[in-house]
Amino acid sequence: MTIRVMLVDDQVLLRTGFRMVLAAQPDMEVVAEAGDGVEALQVLRSTEVDVVLMDVRMPKLDGVETTRRICADTDPPKVLILTTFDLDEYAFSGLKAGASGFMLKDVPPGELLAAIRAVHSGDAVVAPSTTRRLLDRFAPMLPGTAKQPQHEQLERLTGREREVMVLVAQGLSNGEIAARLVLSEATVKTHVGRILTKLGLRDRVQVVVLAYETGLVRAGGHG
């Protein structure tokens, strides 16, 4: 199955470089390009895309707002934010807007390709620990962040699911959570799947963001 990729970046040279890397892959095809967010949204109306590589700093409409509008559609493509800095407020905003992860622009080609495949298969690209560092830095600045851990969305979860959610938000892998809670890895995977379904989230990155927003996990601390 070919992964249909769209490149959104105002730097033509960068898009050319990414296109060359992707074109060499038997399972990927660059089906569209855009130089800004407005153009990207127009192209997406008529083009089937699986994964969007999205620059954040662009003219007319930046990558964060473009991501928000894309992810608001029904059955949207996955969005992978491209950023220059590891701990970038744009990357954080992109995750909140619905992106499935972010990558540095100078990432080695192999890592970029692995990230595209991971996002396409439904996994989050950003390690939860990296997301946690972002949140520790930027969450206190969020207007309207809920302070109370009792949030109506979280009431849908069982006690065990809440435990798993806290550990996901703290950056633990399924294997590490299994060891911590003395469960099988398959059981943890099931719990994570139920958390995503009950809360209407797409991936682990969104679990981490929601855990901070609801106060289940606090910036700089644990749940």
mmCIF file with all atom_site columns, C-alpha atoms in Angstrom:
data_model
loop_
_atom_site.group_PDB
_atom_site.id
_atom_site.type_symbol
_atom_site.label_atom_id
_atom_site.label_alt_id
_atom_site.label_comp_id
_atom_site.label_asym_id
_atom_site.label_entity_id
_atom_site.label_seq_id
_atom_site.pdbx_PDB_ins_code
_atom_site.Cartn_x
_atom_site.Cartn_y
_atom_site.Cartn_z
_atom_site.occupancy
_atom_site.B_iso_or_equiv
_atom_site.pdbx_formal_charge
_atom_site.auth_seq_id
_atom_site.auth_comp_id
_atom_site.auth_asym_id
_atom_site.auth_atom_id
_atom_site.pdbx_PDB_model_num
ATOM 1   C CA . MET A 1 1   ? 0.000   0.000  0.000  1.00 0.00 ? 1   MET A CA 1
ATOM 2   C CA . THR A 1 2   ? 1.441   3.334  -1.072 1.00 0.00 ? 2   THR A CA 1
ATOM 3   C CA . ILE A 1 3   ? 1.503   6.150  1.478  1.00 0.00 ? 3   ILE A CA 1
ATOM 4   C CA . ARG A 1 4   ? 0.333   9.358  -0.179 1.00 0.00 ? 4   ARG A CA 1
ATOM 5   C CA . VAL A 1 5   ? 2.339   12.283 1.199  1.00 0.00 ? 5   VAL A CA 1
ATOM 6   C CA . MET A 1 6   ? 1.814   16.034 0.880  1.00 0.00 ? 6   MET A CA 1
ATOM 7   C CA . LEU A 1 7   ? 4.667   18.498 1.450  1.00 0.00 ? 7   LEU A CA 1
ATOM 8   C CA . VAL A 1 8   ? 3.742   21.902 2.885  1.00 0.00 ? 8   VAL A CA 1
ATOM 9   C CA . ASP A 1 9   ? 6.672   24.315 3.206  1.00 0.00 ? 9   ASP A CA 1
ATOM 10  C CA . ASP A 1 10  ? 7.411   27.772 1.839  1.00 0.00 ? 10  ASP A CA 1
ATOM 11  C CA . GLN A 1 11  ? 11.005  26.772 0.994  1.00 0.00 ? 11  GLN A CA 1
ATOM 12  C CA . VAL A 1 12  ? 11.038  25.184 -2.463 1.00 0.00 ? 12  VAL A CA 1
ATOM 13  C CA . LEU A 1 13  ? 14.529  23.765 -1.920 1.00 0.00 ? 13  LEU A CA 1
ATOM 14  C CA . LEU A 1 14  ? 13.444  21.940 1.213  1.00 0.00 ? 14  LEU A CA 1
ATOM 15  C CA . ARG A 1 15  ? 10.398  20.453 -0.516 1.00 0.00 ? 15  ARG A CA 1
ATOM 16  C CA . THR A 1 16  ? 12.637  19.310 -3.363 1.00 0.00 ? 16  THR A CA 1
ATOM 17  C CA . GLY A 1 17  ? 14.957  17.547 -0.937 1.00 0.00 ? 17  GLY A CA 1
ATOM 18  C CA . PHE A 1 18  ? 12.105  15.791 0.851  1.00 0.00 ? 18  PHE A CA 1
ATOM 19  C CA . ARG A 1 19  ? 10.507  14.827 -2.470 1.00 0.00 ? 19  ARG A CA 1
ATOM 20  C CA . MET A 1 20  ? 13.737  13.179 -3.660 1.00 0.00 ? 20  MET A CA 1
ATOM 21  C CA . VAL A 1 21  ? 14.025  11.165 -0.445 1.00 0.00 ? 21  VAL A CA 1
ATOM 22  C CA . LEU A 1 22  ? 10.410  10.034 -0.561 1.00 0.00 ? 22  LEU A CA 1
ATOM 23  C CA . ALA A 1 23  ? 10.413  9.262  -4.296 1.00 0.00 ? 23  ALA A CA 1
ATOM 24  C CA . ALA A 1 24  ? 13.118  6.650  -3.729 1.00 0.00 ? 24  ALA A CA 1
ATOM 25  C CA . GLN A 1 25  ? 10.792  4.671  -1.443 1.00 0.00 ? 25  GLN A CA 1
ATOM 26  C CA . PRO A 1 26  ? 8.654   1.898  -2.973 1.00 0.00 ? 26  PRO A CA 1
ATOM 27  C CA . ASP A 1 27  ? 5.843   2.512  -0.467 1.00 0.00 ? 27  ASP A CA 1
ATOM 28  C CA . MET A 1 28  ? 5.621   6.312  -0.683 1.00 0.00 ? 28  MET A CA 1
ATOM 29  C CA . GLU A 1 29  ? 4.475   8.870  -3.227 1.00 0.00 ? 29  GLU A CA 1
ATOM 30  C CA . VAL A 1 30  ? 4.427   12.657 -3.029 1.00 0.00 ? 30  VAL A CA 1
ATOM 31  C CA . VAL A 1 31  ? 0.973   13.444 -4.389 1.00 0.00 ? 31  VAL A CA 1
ATOM 32  C CA . ALA A 1 32  ? 0.845   17.183 -3.626 1.00 0.00 ? 32  ALA A CA 1
ATOM 33  C CA . GLU A 1 33  ? 2.856   20.196 -2.502 1.00 0.00 ? 33  GLU A CA 1
ATOM 34  C CA . ALA A 1 34  ? 1.980   23.634 -1.169 1.00 0.00 ? 34  ALA A CA 1
ATOM 35  C CA . GLY A 1 35  ? 3.951   26.741 -0.241 1.00 0.00 ? 35  GLY A CA 1
ATOM 36  C CA . ASP A 1 36  ? 1.611   27.986 2.497  1.00 0.00 ? 36  ASP A CA 1
ATOM 37  C CA . GLY A 1 37  ? -1.377  26.944 4.567  1.00 0.00 ? 37  GLY A CA 1
ATOM 38  C CA . VAL A 1 38  ? -4.008  28.545 2.357  1.00 0.00 ? 38  VAL A CA 1
ATOM 39  C CA . GLU A 1 39  ? -2.746  26.685 -0.692 1.00 0.00 ? 39  GLU A CA 1
ATOM 40  C CA . ALA A 1 40  ? -2.504  23.452 1.342  1.00 0.00 ? 40  ALA A CA 1
ATOM 41  C CA . LEU A 1 41  ? -6.168  23.603 2.361  1.00 0.00 ? 41  LEU A CA 1
ATOM 42  C CA . GLN A 1 42  ? -7.207  24.261 -1.246 1.00 0.00 ? 42  GLN A CA 1
ATOM 43  C CA . VAL A 1 43  ? -5.181  21.314 -2.555 1.00 0.00 ? 43  VAL A CA 1
ATOM 44  C CA . LEU A 1 44  ? -6.533  18.958 0.111  1.00 0.00 ? 44  LEU A CA 1
ATOM 45  C CA . ARG A 1 45  ? -10.086 19.569 -1.082 1.00 0.00 ? 45  ARG A CA 1
ATOM 46  C CA . SER A 1 46  ? -9.331  17.714 -4.304 1.00 0.00 ? 46  SER A CA 1
ATOM 47  C CA . THR A 1 47  ? -6.426  15.409 -3.426 1.00 0.00 ? 47  THR A CA 1
ATOM 48  C CA . GLU A 1 48  ? -6.408  12.194 -1.376 1.00 0.00 ? 48  GLU A CA 1
ATOM 49  C CA . VAL A 1 49  ? -3.561  12.437 1.141  1.00 0.00 ? 49  VAL A CA 1
ATOM 50  C CA . ASP A 1 50  ? -2.515  10.081 3.969  1.00 0.00 ? 50  ASP A CA 1
ATOM 51  C CA . VAL A 1 51  ? 0.251   12.075 5.666  1.00 0.00 ? 51  VAL A CA 1
ATOM 52  C CA . VAL A 1 52  ? 1.014   15.814 5.553  1.00 0.00 ? 52  VAL A CA 1
ATOM 53  C CA . LEU A 1 53  ? 4.536   17.050 6.308  1.00 0.00 ? 53  LEU A CA 1
ATOM 54  C CA . MET A 1 54  ? 3.749   20.502 7.681  1.00 0.00 ? 54  MET A CA 1
ATOM 55  C CA . ASP A 1 55  ? 6.140   23.397 8.171  1.00 0.00 ? 55  ASP A CA 1
ATOM 56  C CA . VAL A 1 56  ? 5.051   25.692 11.009 1.00 0.00 ? 56  VAL A CA 1
ATOM 57  C CA . ARG A 1 57  ? 6.378   29.106 9.990  1.00 0.00 ? 57  ARG A CA 1
ATOM 58  C CA . MET A 1 58  ? 4.795   30.069 6.692  1.00 0.00 ? 58  MET A CA 1
ATOM 59  C CA . PRO A 1 59  ? 3.208   33.178 5.129  1.00 0.00 ? 59  PRO A CA 1
ATOM 60  C CA . LYS A 1 60  ? -0.575  33.691 4.804  1.00 0.00 ? 60  LYS A CA 1
ATOM 61  C CA . LEU A 1 61  ? -1.549  30.823 7.149  1.00 0.00 ? 61  LEU A CA 1
ATOM 62  C CA . ASP A 1 62  ? 0.914   29.172 9.502  1.00 0.00 ? 62  ASP A CA 1
ATOM 63  C CA . GLY A 1 63  ? 1.267   25.437 10.011 1.00 0.00 ? 63  GLY A CA 1
ATOM 64  C CA . VAL A 1 64  ? -0.464  25.398 13.390 1.00 0.00 ? 64  VAL A CA 1
ATOM 65  C CA . GLU A 1 65  ? -3.713  26.961 12.169 1.00 0.00 ? 65  GLU A CA 1
ATOM 66  C CA . THR A 1 66  ? -3.542  24.892 8.968  1.00 0.00 ? 66  THR A CA 1
ATOM 67  C CA . THR A 1 67  ? -3.146  21.740 11.073 1.00 0.00 ? 67  THR A CA 1
ATOM 68  C CA . ARG A 1 68  ? -6.108  22.751 13.250 1.00 0.00 ? 68  ARG A CA 1
ATOM 69  C CA . ARG A 1 69  ? -8.334  23.196 10.190 1.00 0.00 ? 69  ARG A CA 1
ATOM 70  C CA . ILE A 1 70  ? -7.178  19.935 8.606  1.00 0.00 ? 70  ILE A CA 1
ATOM 71  C CA . CYS A 1 71  ? -7.738  17.931 11.797 1.00 0.00 ? 71  CYS A CA 1
ATOM 72  C CA . ALA A 1 72  ? -11.218 19.415 12.249 1.00 0.00 ? 72  ALA A CA 1
ATOM 73  C CA . ASP A 1 73  ? -12.400 17.610 9.108  1.00 0.00 ? 73  ASP A CA 1
ATOM 74  C CA . THR A 1 74  ? -13.868 14.135 9.197  1.00 0.00 ? 74  THR A CA 1
ATOM 75  C CA . ASP A 1 75  ? -11.272 11.423 8.547  1.00 0.00 ? 75  ASP A CA 1
ATOM 76  C CA . PRO A 1 76  ? -8.381  13.877 8.002  1.00 0.00 ? 76  PRO A CA 1
ATOM 77  C CA . PRO A 1 77  ? -4.860  12.917 6.920  1.00 0.00 ? 77  PRO A CA 1
ATOM 78  C CA . LYS A 1 78  ? -2.253  12.556 9.648  1.00 0.00 ? 78  LYS A CA 1
ATOM 79  C CA . VAL A 1 79  ? -0.104  15.655 10.164 1.00 0.00 ? 79  VAL A CA 1
ATOM 80  C CA . LEU A 1 80  ? 3.597   15.587 10.982 1.00 0.00 ? 80  LEU A CA 1
ATOM 81  C CA . ILE A 1 81  ? 4.920   18.992 12.075 1.00 0.00 ? 81  ILE A CA 1
ATOM 82  C CA . LEU A 1 82  ? 8.369   20.025 10.842 1.00 0.00 ? 82  LEU A CA 1
ATOM 83  C CA . THR A 1 83  ? 10.212  22.395 13.151 1.00 0.00 ? 83  THR A CA 1
ATOM 84  C CA . THR A 1 84  ? 13.688  23.860 13.514 1.00 0.00 ? 84  THR A CA 1
ATOM 85  C CA . PHE A 1 85  ? 13.928  23.605 17.296 1.00 0.00 ? 85  PHE A CA 1
ATOM 86  C CA . ASP A 1 86  ? 13.323  20.610 19.559 1.00 0.00 ? 86  ASP A CA 1
ATOM 87  C CA . LEU A 1 87  ? 11.506  22.557 22.271 1.00 0.00 ? 87  LEU A CA 1
ATOM 88  C CA . ASP A 1 88  ? 9.535   24.919 20.086 1.00 0.00 ? 88  ASP A CA 1
ATOM 89  C CA . GLU A 1 89  ? 6.261   26.564 21.072 1.00 0.00 ? 89  GLU A CA 1
ATOM 90  C CA . TYR A 1 90  ? 5.114   25.988 17.499 1.00 0.00 ? 90  TYR A CA 1
ATOM 91  C CA . ALA A 1 91  ? 5.624   22.245 17.911 1.00 0.00 ? 91  ALA A CA 1
ATOM 92  C CA . PHE A 1 92  ? 3.615   22.343 21.129 1.00 0.00 ? 92  PHE A CA 1
ATOM 93  C CA . SER A 1 93  ? 0.831   24.324 19.464 1.00 0.00 ? 93  SER A CA 1
ATOM 94  C CA . GLY A 1 94  ? 0.883   21.894 16.554 1.00 0.00 ? 94  GLY A CA 1
ATOM 95  C CA . LEU A 1 95  ? 0.343   18.934 18.874 1.00 0.00 ? 95  LEU A CA 1
ATOM 96  C CA . LYS A 1 96  ? -2.554  20.733 20.536 1.00 0.00 ? 96  LYS A CA 1
ATOM 97  C CA . ALA A 1 97  ? -3.995  21.463 17.092 1.00 0.00 ? 97  ALA A CA 1
ATOM 98  C CA . GLY A 1 98  ? -4.121  17.735 16.342 1.00 0.00 ? 98  GLY A CA 1
ATOM 99  C CA . ALA A 1 99  ? -0.765  16.818 14.789 1.00 0.00 ? 99  ALA A CA 1
ATOM 100 C CA . SER A 1 100 ? 0.376   13.241 15.384 1.00 0.00 ? 100 SER A CA 1
ATOM 101 C CA . GLY A 1 101 ? 3.929   14.328 16.083 1.00 0.00 ? 101 GLY A CA 1
ATOM 102 C CA . PHE A 1 102 ? 6.771   16.594 15.140 1.00 0.00 ? 102 PHE A CA 1
ATOM 103 C CA . MET A 1 103 ? 10.191  16.146 13.594 1.00 0.00 ? 103 MET A CA 1
ATOM 104 C CA . LEU A 1 104 ? 13.202  18.411 13.309 1.00 0.00 ? 104 LEU A CA 1
ATOM 105 C CA . LYS A 1 105 ? 13.841  19.649 9.777  1.00 0.00 ? 105 LYS A CA 1
ATOM 106 C CA . ASP A 1 106 ? 17.399  18.314 9.814  1.00 0.00 ? 106 ASP A CA 1
ATOM 107 C CA . VAL A 1 107 ? 16.293  14.803 10.835 1.00 0.00 ? 107 VAL A CA 1
ATOM 108 C CA . PRO A 1 108 ? 18.226  11.994 9.077  1.00 0.00 ? 108 PRO A CA 1
ATOM 109 C CA . PRO A 1 109 ? 16.267  10.652 6.080  1.00 0.00 ? 109 PRO A CA 1
ATOM 110 C CA . GLY A 1 110 ? 15.859  7.227  7.671  1.00 0.00 ? 110 GLY A CA 1
ATOM 111 C CA . GLU A 1 111 ? 14.183  8.712  10.731 1.00 0.00 ? 111 GLU A CA 1
ATOM 112 C CA . LEU A 1 112 ? 11.882  10.860 8.620  1.00 0.00 ? 112 LEU A CA 1
ATOM 113 C CA . LEU A 1 113 ? 10.767  7.840  6.582  1.00 0.00 ? 113 LEU A CA 1
ATOM 114 C CA . ALA A 1 114 ? 10.218  5.794  9.745  1.00 0.00 ? 114 ALA A CA 1
ATOM 115 C CA . ALA A 1 115 ? 8.180   8.662  11.188 1.00 0.00 ? 115 ALA A CA 1
ATOM 116 C CA . ILE A 1 116 ? 5.943   8.875  8.106  1.00 0.00 ? 116 ILE A CA 1
ATOM 117 C CA . ARG A 1 117 ? 5.323   5.127  8.245  1.00 0.00 ? 117 ARG A CA 1
ATOM 118 C CA . ALA A 1 118 ? 4.626   5.266  11.983 1.00 0.00 ? 118 ALA A CA 1
ATOM 119 C CA . VAL A 1 119 ? 2.147   8.123  11.649 1.00 0.00 ? 119 VAL A CA 1
ATOM 120 C CA . HIS A 1 120 ? 0.423   6.369  8.751  1.00 0.00 ? 120 HIS A CA 1
ATOM 121 C CA . SER A 1 121 ? 0.005   3.202  10.806 1.00 0.00 ? 121 SER A CA 1
ATOM 122 C CA . GLY A 1 122 ? -1.628  5.179  13.611 1.00 0.00 ? 122 GLY A CA 1
ATOM 123 C CA . ASP A 1 123 ? 1.288   5.571  15.999 1.00 0.00 ? 123 ASP A CA 1
ATOM 124 C CA . ALA A 1 124 ? 2.483   8.856  17.433 1.00 0.00 ? 124 ALA A CA 1
ATOM 125 C CA . VAL A 1 125 ? 5.907   9.848  16.228 1.00 0.00 ? 125 VAL A CA 1
ATOM 126 C CA . VAL A 1 126 ? 6.982   12.027 19.090 1.00 0.00 ? 126 VAL A CA 1
ATOM 127 C CA . ALA A 1 127 ? 8.248   10.051 22.034 1.00 0.00 ? 127 ALA A CA 1
ATOM 128 C CA . PRO A 1 128 ? 5.917   10.819 24.944 1.00 0.00 ? 128 PRO A CA 1
ATOM 129 C CA . SER A 1 129 ? 8.988   11.850 26.965 1.00 0.00 ? 129 SER A CA 1
ATOM 130 C CA . THR A 1 130 ? 9.743   14.563 24.381 1.00 0.00 ? 130 THR A CA 1
ATOM 131 C CA . THR A 1 131 ? 6.119   15.650 24.445 1.00 0.00 ? 131 THR A CA 1
ATOM 132 C CA . ARG A 1 132 ? 6.315   15.783 28.232 1.00 0.00 ? 132 ARG A CA 1
ATOM 133 C CA . ARG A 1 133 ? 9.340   18.104 28.081 1.00 0.00 ? 133 ARG A CA 1
ATOM 134 C CA . LEU A 1 134 ? 7.403   20.355 25.714 1.00 0.00 ? 134 LEU A CA 1
ATOM 135 C CA . LEU A 1 135 ? 4.407   20.357 28.021 1.00 0.00 ? 135 LEU A CA 1
ATOM 136 C CA . ASP A 1 136 ? 6.484   20.991 31.131 1.00 0.00 ? 136 ASP A CA 1
ATOM 137 C CA . ARG A 1 137 ? 7.800   24.085 29.407 1.00 0.00 ? 137 ARG A CA 1
ATOM 138 C CA . PHE A 1 138 ? 4.674   25.438 27.749 1.00 0.00 ? 138 PHE A CA 1
ATOM 139 C CA . ALA A 1 139 ? 1.636   24.081 29.620 1.00 0.00 ? 139 ALA A CA 1
ATOM 140 C CA . PRO A 1 140 ? 1.854   26.687 32.437 1.00 0.00 ? 140 PRO A CA 1
ATOM 141 C CA . MET A 1 141 ? 1.392   29.382 29.787 1.00 0.00 ? 141 MET A CA 1
ATOM 142 C CA . LEU A 1 142 ? -1.813  27.856 28.456 1.00 0.00 ? 142 LEU A CA 1
ATOM 143 C CA . PRO A 1 143 ? -4.869  30.030 29.051 1.00 0.00 ? 143 PRO A CA 1
ATOM 144 C CA . GLY A 1 144 ? -7.791  28.127 30.472 1.00 0.00 ? 144 GLY A CA 1
ATOM 145 C CA . THR A 1 145 ? -5.882  24.980 31.390 1.00 0.00 ? 145 THR A CA 1
ATOM 146 C CA . ALA A 1 146 ? -8.062  23.030 33.803 1.00 0.00 ? 146 ALA A CA 1
ATOM 147 C CA . LYS A 1 147 ? -6.635  22.841 37.303 1.00 0.00 ? 147 LYS A CA 1
ATOM 148 C CA . GLN A 1 148 ? -8.897  20.113 38.644 1.00 0.00 ? 148 GLN A CA 1
ATOM 149 C CA . PRO A 1 149 ? -7.978  16.484 37.923 1.00 0.00 ? 149 PRO A CA 1
ATOM 150 C CA . GLN A 1 150 ? -11.669 15.546 38.015 1.00 0.00 ? 150 GLN A CA 1
ATOM 151 C CA . HIS A 1 151 ? -12.659 16.253 34.447 1.00 0.00 ? 151 HIS A CA 1
ATOM 152 C CA . GLU A 1 152 ? -15.855 14.964 32.872 1.00 0.00 ? 152 GLU A CA 1
ATOM 153 C CA . GLN A 1 153 ? -13.965 13.242 30.065 1.00 0.00 ? 153 GLN A CA 1
ATOM 154 C CA . LEU A 1 154 ? -11.827 11.308 32.518 1.00 0.00 ? 154 LEU A CA 1
ATOM 155 C CA . GLU A 1 155 ? -14.897 9.991  34.333 1.00 0.00 ? 155 GLU A CA 1
ATOM 156 C CA . ARG A 1 156 ? -15.422 7.629  31.401 1.00 0.00 ? 156 ARG A CA 1
ATOM 157 C CA . LEU A 1 157 ? -12.246 5.755  32.354 1.00 0.00 ? 157 LEU A CA 1
ATOM 158 C CA . THR A 1 158 ? -11.902 2.894  34.813 1.00 0.00 ? 158 THR A CA 1
ATOM 159 C CA . GLY A 1 159 ? -9.419  3.251  37.664 1.00 0.00 ? 159 GLY A CA 1
ATOM 160 C CA . ARG A 1 160 ? -6.917  1.047  35.841 1.00 0.00 ? 160 ARG A CA 1
ATOM 161 C CA . GLU A 1 161 ? -7.281  3.058  32.638 1.00 0.00 ? 161 GLU A CA 1
ATOM 162 C CA . ARG A 1 162 ? -6.572  6.261  34.567 1.00 0.00 ? 162 ARG A CA 1
ATOM 163 C CA . GLU A 1 163 ? -3.430  4.629  35.995 1.00 0.00 ? 163 GLU A CA 1
ATOM 164 C CA . VAL A 1 164 ? -2.295  3.692  32.491 1.00 0.00 ? 164 VAL A CA 1
ATOM 165 C CA . MET A 1 165 ? -3.085  7.179  31.180 1.00 0.00 ? 165 MET A CA 1
ATOM 166 C CA . VAL A 1 166 ? -0.928  8.807  33.863 1.00 0.00 ? 166 VAL A CA 1
ATOM 167 C CA . LEU A 1 167 ? 2.004   6.531  32.992 1.00 0.00 ? 167 LEU A CA 1
ATOM 168 C CA . VAL A 1 168 ? 1.580   7.193  29.257 1.00 0.00 ? 168 VAL A CA 1
ATOM 169 C CA . ALA A 1 169 ? 1.627   10.922 30.035 1.00 0.00 ? 169 ALA A CA 1
ATOM 170 C CA . GLN A 1 170 ? 4.811   10.473 32.047 1.00 0.00 ? 170 GLN A CA 1
ATOM 171 C CA . GLY A 1 171 ? 6.523   9.113  28.940 1.00 0.00 ? 171 GLY A CA 1
ATOM 172 C CA . LEU A 1 172 ? 6.537   5.389  29.671 1.00 0.00 ? 172 LEU A CA 1
ATOM 173 C CA . SER A 1 173 ? 6.336   2.844  26.850 1.00 0.00 ? 173 SER A CA 1
ATOM 174 C CA . ASN A 1 174 ? 3.831   -0.026 26.901 1.00 0.00 ? 174 ASN A CA 1
ATOM 175 C CA . GLY A 1 175 ? 6.593   -2.356 28.085 1.00 0.00 ? 175 GLY A CA 1
ATOM 176 C CA . GLU A 1 176 ? 7.547   -0.028 30.936 1.00 0.00 ? 176 GLU A CA 1
ATOM 177 C CA . ILE A 1 177 ? 3.914   0.401  31.951 1.00 0.00 ? 177 ILE A CA 1
ATOM 178 C CA . ALA A 1 178 ? 3.451   -3.387 31.910 1.00 0.00 ? 178 ALA A CA 1
ATOM 179 C CA . ALA A 1 179 ? 6.443   -3.805 34.240 1.00 0.00 ? 179 ALA A CA 1
ATOM 180 C CA . ARG A 1 180 ? 5.248   -1.018 36.564 1.00 0.00 ? 180 ARG A CA 1
ATOM 181 C CA . LEU A 1 181 ? 1.685   -2.372 36.879 1.00 0.00 ? 181 LEU A CA 1
ATOM 182 C CA . VAL A 1 182 ? 2.627   -6.082 36.637 1.00 0.00 ? 182 VAL A CA 1
ATOM 183 C CA . LEU A 1 183 ? 0.517   -6.608 33.522 1.00 0.00 ? 183 LEU A CA 1
ATOM 184 C CA . SER A 1 184 ? 1.231   -8.164 30.143 1.00 0.00 ? 184 SER A CA 1
ATOM 185 C CA . GLU A 1 185 ? 2.218   -5.782 27.356 1.00 0.00 ? 185 GLU A CA 1
ATOM 186 C CA . ALA A 1 186 ? -0.825  -6.947 25.374 1.00 0.00 ? 186 ALA A CA 1
ATOM 187 C CA . THR A 1 187 ? -3.098  -5.941 28.277 1.00 0.00 ? 187 THR A CA 1
ATOM 188 C CA . VAL A 1 188 ? -1.501  -2.493 28.434 1.00 0.00 ? 188 VAL A CA 1
ATOM 189 C CA . LYS A 1 189 ? -1.986  -2.087 24.680 1.00 0.00 ? 189 LYS A CA 1
ATOM 190 C CA . THR A 1 190 ? -5.670  -2.957 25.151 1.00 0.00 ? 190 THR A CA 1
ATOM 191 C CA . HIS A 1 191 ? -6.011  -0.378 27.933 1.00 0.00 ? 191 HIS A CA 1
ATOM 192 C CA . VAL A 1 192 ? -4.354  2.301  25.774 1.00 0.00 ? 192 VAL A CA 1
ATOM 193 C CA . GLY A 1 193 ? -6.729  1.459  22.914 1.00 0.00 ? 193 GLY A CA 1
ATOM 194 C CA . ARG A 1 194 ? -9.745  1.812  25.214 1.00 0.00 ? 194 ARG A CA 1
ATOM 195 C CA . ILE A 1 195 ? -8.454  5.146  26.528 1.00 0.00 ? 195 ILE A CA 1
ATOM 196 C CA . LEU A 1 196 ? -8.135  6.462  22.961 1.00 0.00 ? 196 LEU A CA 1
ATOM 197 C CA . THR A 1 197 ? -11.633 5.233  22.071 1.00 0.00 ? 197 THR A CA 1
ATOM 198 C CA . LYS A 1 198 ? -13.387 6.511  25.214 1.00 0.00 ? 198 LYS A CA 1
ATOM 199 C CA . LEU A 1 199 ? -11.762 9.947  25.045 1.00 0.00 ? 199 LEU A CA 1
ATOM 200 C CA . GLY A 1 200 ? -11.977 10.305 21.263 1.00 0.00 ? 200 GLY A CA 1
ATOM 201 C CA . LEU A 1 201 ? -8.204  10.680 20.867 1.00 0.00 ? 201 LEU A CA 1
ATOM 202 C CA . ARG A 1 202 ? -6.114  9.616  17.899 1.00 0.00 ? 202 ARG A CA 1
ATOM 203 C CA . ASP A 1 203 ? -2.812  8.685  19.505 1.00 0.00 ? 203 ASP A CA 1
ATOM 204 C CA . ARG A 1 204 ? -0.577  8.742  22.584 1.00 0.00 ? 204 ARG A CA 1
ATOM 205 C CA . VAL A 1 205 ? 0.505   12.336 21.995 1.00 0.00 ? 205 VAL A CA 1
ATOM 206 C CA . GLN A 1 206 ? -3.094  13.480 22.407 1.00 0.00 ? 206 GLN A CA 1
ATOM 207 C CA . VAL A 1 207 ? -3.329  11.391 25.597 1.00 0.00 ? 207 VAL A CA 1
ATOM 208 C CA . VAL A 1 208 ? -0.350  13.307 27.005 1.00 0.00 ? 208 VAL A CA 1
ATOM 209 C CA . VAL A 1 209 ? -1.786  16.705 26.045 1.00 0.00 ? 209 VAL A CA 1
ATOM 210 C CA . LEU A 1 210 ? -5.177  15.895 27.590 1.00 0.00 ? 210 LEU A CA 1
ATOM 211 C CA . ALA A 1 211 ? -3.547  14.572 30.779 1.00 0.00 ? 211 ALA A CA 1
ATOM 212 C CA . TYR A 1 212 ? -1.905  17.978 31.240 1.00 0.00 ? 212 TYR A CA 1
ATOM 213 C CA . GLU A 1 213 ? -4.963  19.995 30.261 1.00 0.00 ? 213 GLU A CA 1
ATOM 214 C CA . THR A 1 214 ? -7.159  18.177 32.772 1.00 0.00 ? 214 THR A CA 1
ATOM 215 C CA . GLY A 1 215 ? -4.597  18.326 35.579 1.00 0.00 ? 215 GLY A CA 1
ATOM 216 C CA . LEU A 1 216 ? -4.231  14.532 35.700 1.00 0.00 ? 216 LEU A CA 1
ATOM 217 C CA . VAL A 1 217 ? -0.499  15.194 35.272 1.00 0.00 ? 217 VAL A CA 1
ATOM 218 C CA . ARG A 1 218 ? 1.014   18.504 36.300 1.00 0.00 ? 218 ARG A CA 1
ATOM 219 C CA . ALA A 1 219 ? 3.780   20.431 34.571 1.00 0.00 ? 219 ALA A CA 1
ATOM 220 C CA . GLY A 1 220 ? 7.111   19.553 36.154 1.00 0.00 ? 220 GLY A CA 1
ATOM 221 C CA . GLY A 1 221 ? 5.561   16.815 38.244 1.00 0.00 ? 221 GLY A CA 1
ATOM 222 C CA . HIS A 1 222 ? 3.611   13.597 38.200 1.00 0.00 ? 222 HIS A CA 1
ATOM 223 C CA . GLY A 1 223 ? -0.041  12.727 38.365 1.00 0.00 ? 223 GLY A CA 1
#
